[in-house]
Tab-separated table of C-alpha atoms in Angstrom:
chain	number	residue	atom	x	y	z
Y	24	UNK	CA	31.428	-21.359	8.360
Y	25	UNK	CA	30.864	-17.606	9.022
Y	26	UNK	CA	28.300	-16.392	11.571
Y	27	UNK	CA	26.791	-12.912	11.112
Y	28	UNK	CA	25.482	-10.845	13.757
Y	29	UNK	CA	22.294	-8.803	12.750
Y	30	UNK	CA	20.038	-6.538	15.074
Y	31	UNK	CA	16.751	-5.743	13.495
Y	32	UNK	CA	15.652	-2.429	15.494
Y	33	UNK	CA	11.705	-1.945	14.034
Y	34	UNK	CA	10.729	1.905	14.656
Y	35	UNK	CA	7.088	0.619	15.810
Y	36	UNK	CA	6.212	4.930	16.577
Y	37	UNK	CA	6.263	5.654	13.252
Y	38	UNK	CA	4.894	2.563	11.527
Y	39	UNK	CA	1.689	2.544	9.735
Y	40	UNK	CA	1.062	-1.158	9.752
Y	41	UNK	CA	1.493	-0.804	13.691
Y	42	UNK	CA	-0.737	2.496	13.186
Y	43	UNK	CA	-3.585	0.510	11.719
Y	44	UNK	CA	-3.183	-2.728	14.251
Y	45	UNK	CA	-4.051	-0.573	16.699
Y	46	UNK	CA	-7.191	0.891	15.043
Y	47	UNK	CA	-5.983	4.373	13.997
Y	48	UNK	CA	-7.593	4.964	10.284
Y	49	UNK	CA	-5.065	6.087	7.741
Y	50	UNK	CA	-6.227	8.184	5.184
Y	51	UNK	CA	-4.819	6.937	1.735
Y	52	UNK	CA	-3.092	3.355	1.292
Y	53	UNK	CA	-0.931	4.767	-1.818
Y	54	UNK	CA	2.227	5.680	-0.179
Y	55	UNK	CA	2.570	7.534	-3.900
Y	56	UNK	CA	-0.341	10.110	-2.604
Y	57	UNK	CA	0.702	11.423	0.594
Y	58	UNK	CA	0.176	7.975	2.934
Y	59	UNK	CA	2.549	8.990	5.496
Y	60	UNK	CA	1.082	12.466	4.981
Y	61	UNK	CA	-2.274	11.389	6.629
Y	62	UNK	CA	-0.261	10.108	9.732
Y	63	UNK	CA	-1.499	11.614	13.381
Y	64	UNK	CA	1.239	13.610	15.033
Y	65	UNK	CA	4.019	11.987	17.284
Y	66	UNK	CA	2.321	12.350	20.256
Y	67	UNK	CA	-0.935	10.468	19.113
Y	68	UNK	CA	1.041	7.982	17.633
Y	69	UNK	CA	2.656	7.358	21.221
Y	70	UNK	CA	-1.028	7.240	22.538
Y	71	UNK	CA	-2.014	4.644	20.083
Y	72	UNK	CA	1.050	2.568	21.333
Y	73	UNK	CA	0.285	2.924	24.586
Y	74	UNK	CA	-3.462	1.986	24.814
Y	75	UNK	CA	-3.159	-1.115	22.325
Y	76	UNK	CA	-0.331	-2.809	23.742
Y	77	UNK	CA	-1.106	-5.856	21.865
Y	78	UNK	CA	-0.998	-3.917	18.381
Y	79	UNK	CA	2.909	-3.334	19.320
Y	80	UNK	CA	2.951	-7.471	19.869
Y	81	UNK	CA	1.476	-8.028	16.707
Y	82	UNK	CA	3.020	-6.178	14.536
Y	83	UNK	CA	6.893	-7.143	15.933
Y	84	UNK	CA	5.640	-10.683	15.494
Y	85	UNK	CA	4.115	-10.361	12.284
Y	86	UNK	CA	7.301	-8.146	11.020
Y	87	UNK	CA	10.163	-10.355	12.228
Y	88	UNK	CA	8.256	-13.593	10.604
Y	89	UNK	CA	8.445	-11.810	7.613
Y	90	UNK	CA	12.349	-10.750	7.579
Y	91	UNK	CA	12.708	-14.419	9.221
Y	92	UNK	CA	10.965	-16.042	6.165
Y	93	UNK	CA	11.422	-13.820	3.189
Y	94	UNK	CA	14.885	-12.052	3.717
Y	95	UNK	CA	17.201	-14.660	5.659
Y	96	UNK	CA	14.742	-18.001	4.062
Y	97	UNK	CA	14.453	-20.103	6.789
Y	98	UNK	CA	11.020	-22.244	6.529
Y	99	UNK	CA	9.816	-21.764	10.415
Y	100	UNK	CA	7.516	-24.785	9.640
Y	101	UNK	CA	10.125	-27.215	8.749
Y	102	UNK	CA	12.931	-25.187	11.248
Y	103	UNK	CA	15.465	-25.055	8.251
Y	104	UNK	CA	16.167	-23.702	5.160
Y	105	UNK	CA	14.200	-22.839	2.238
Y	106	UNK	CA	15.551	-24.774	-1.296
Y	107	UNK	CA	15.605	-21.213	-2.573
Y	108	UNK	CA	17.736	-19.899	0.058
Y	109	UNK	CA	17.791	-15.986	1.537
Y	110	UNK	CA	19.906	-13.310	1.106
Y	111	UNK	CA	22.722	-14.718	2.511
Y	112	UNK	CA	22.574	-18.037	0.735
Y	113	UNK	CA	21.401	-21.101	2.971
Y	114	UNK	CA	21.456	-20.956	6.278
Y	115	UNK	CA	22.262	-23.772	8.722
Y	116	UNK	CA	20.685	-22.216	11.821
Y	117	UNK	CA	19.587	-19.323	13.680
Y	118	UNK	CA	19.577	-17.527	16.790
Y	119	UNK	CA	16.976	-14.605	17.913
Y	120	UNK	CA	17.036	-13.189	21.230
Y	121	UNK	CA	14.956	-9.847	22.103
Y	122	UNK	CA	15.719	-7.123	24.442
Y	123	UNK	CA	13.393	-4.365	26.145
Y	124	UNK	CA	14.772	-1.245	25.371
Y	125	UNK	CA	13.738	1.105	28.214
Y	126	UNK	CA	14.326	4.670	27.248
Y	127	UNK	CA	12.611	4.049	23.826
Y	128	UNK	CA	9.980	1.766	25.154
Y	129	UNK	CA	10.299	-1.019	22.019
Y	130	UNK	CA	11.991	-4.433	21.548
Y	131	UNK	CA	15.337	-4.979	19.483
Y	132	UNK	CA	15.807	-8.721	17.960
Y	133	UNK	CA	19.325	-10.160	17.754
């Protein structure tokens, strides 16, 4: 059986889901009419991040579920595989560890 080793690195700074967990209002949702135009500048962004430390939690949970049960199809109810499978077929298991990375202030998943 092969393993695979996959690090999912989310850029939470420039995320608007993150963005909007936090309370910042976006101007349009239509990424076709200028969505990431009506983004605040880097530094804002980094002060949005820093005062809603919880928005940061949020969205890395809410994100990795999402690759977890769409992308690699692993039900994380029933702690196994869905009948459809993921990308990579069915999976017997998994293994996710997270690590603090300090000079860019986010959280890598292995």
């Amino acid at each position: 059986m092969p393993a695979l080793f996959v690090t999912i690195n989310l850029n939470d700074t420039s995320s608007p889901l993150l963005l909007q967990l936090a309370g910042c209002k976006l101007g349009s949702r239509d990424i076709a009419t200028g969505f990431f135009d009506a983004m605040p500048p880097r530094s804002k962004r980094f002060q949005y991040l820093a005062n809603h430390p919880l928005a940061a939690v949020r969205f890395q949970y809410r994100t990795l579920r999402l690759i977890i049960d769409k992308l690699f199809g692993w039900d994380l109810q029933e702690n196994c595989s869905k009948p459809e499978g993921g990308i990579f077929g069915h999976l017997r298991c998994f293994y996710a560890t997270q690590k603090n990375s300090i000079g860019k202030a986010s959280i890598s998943t292995f």
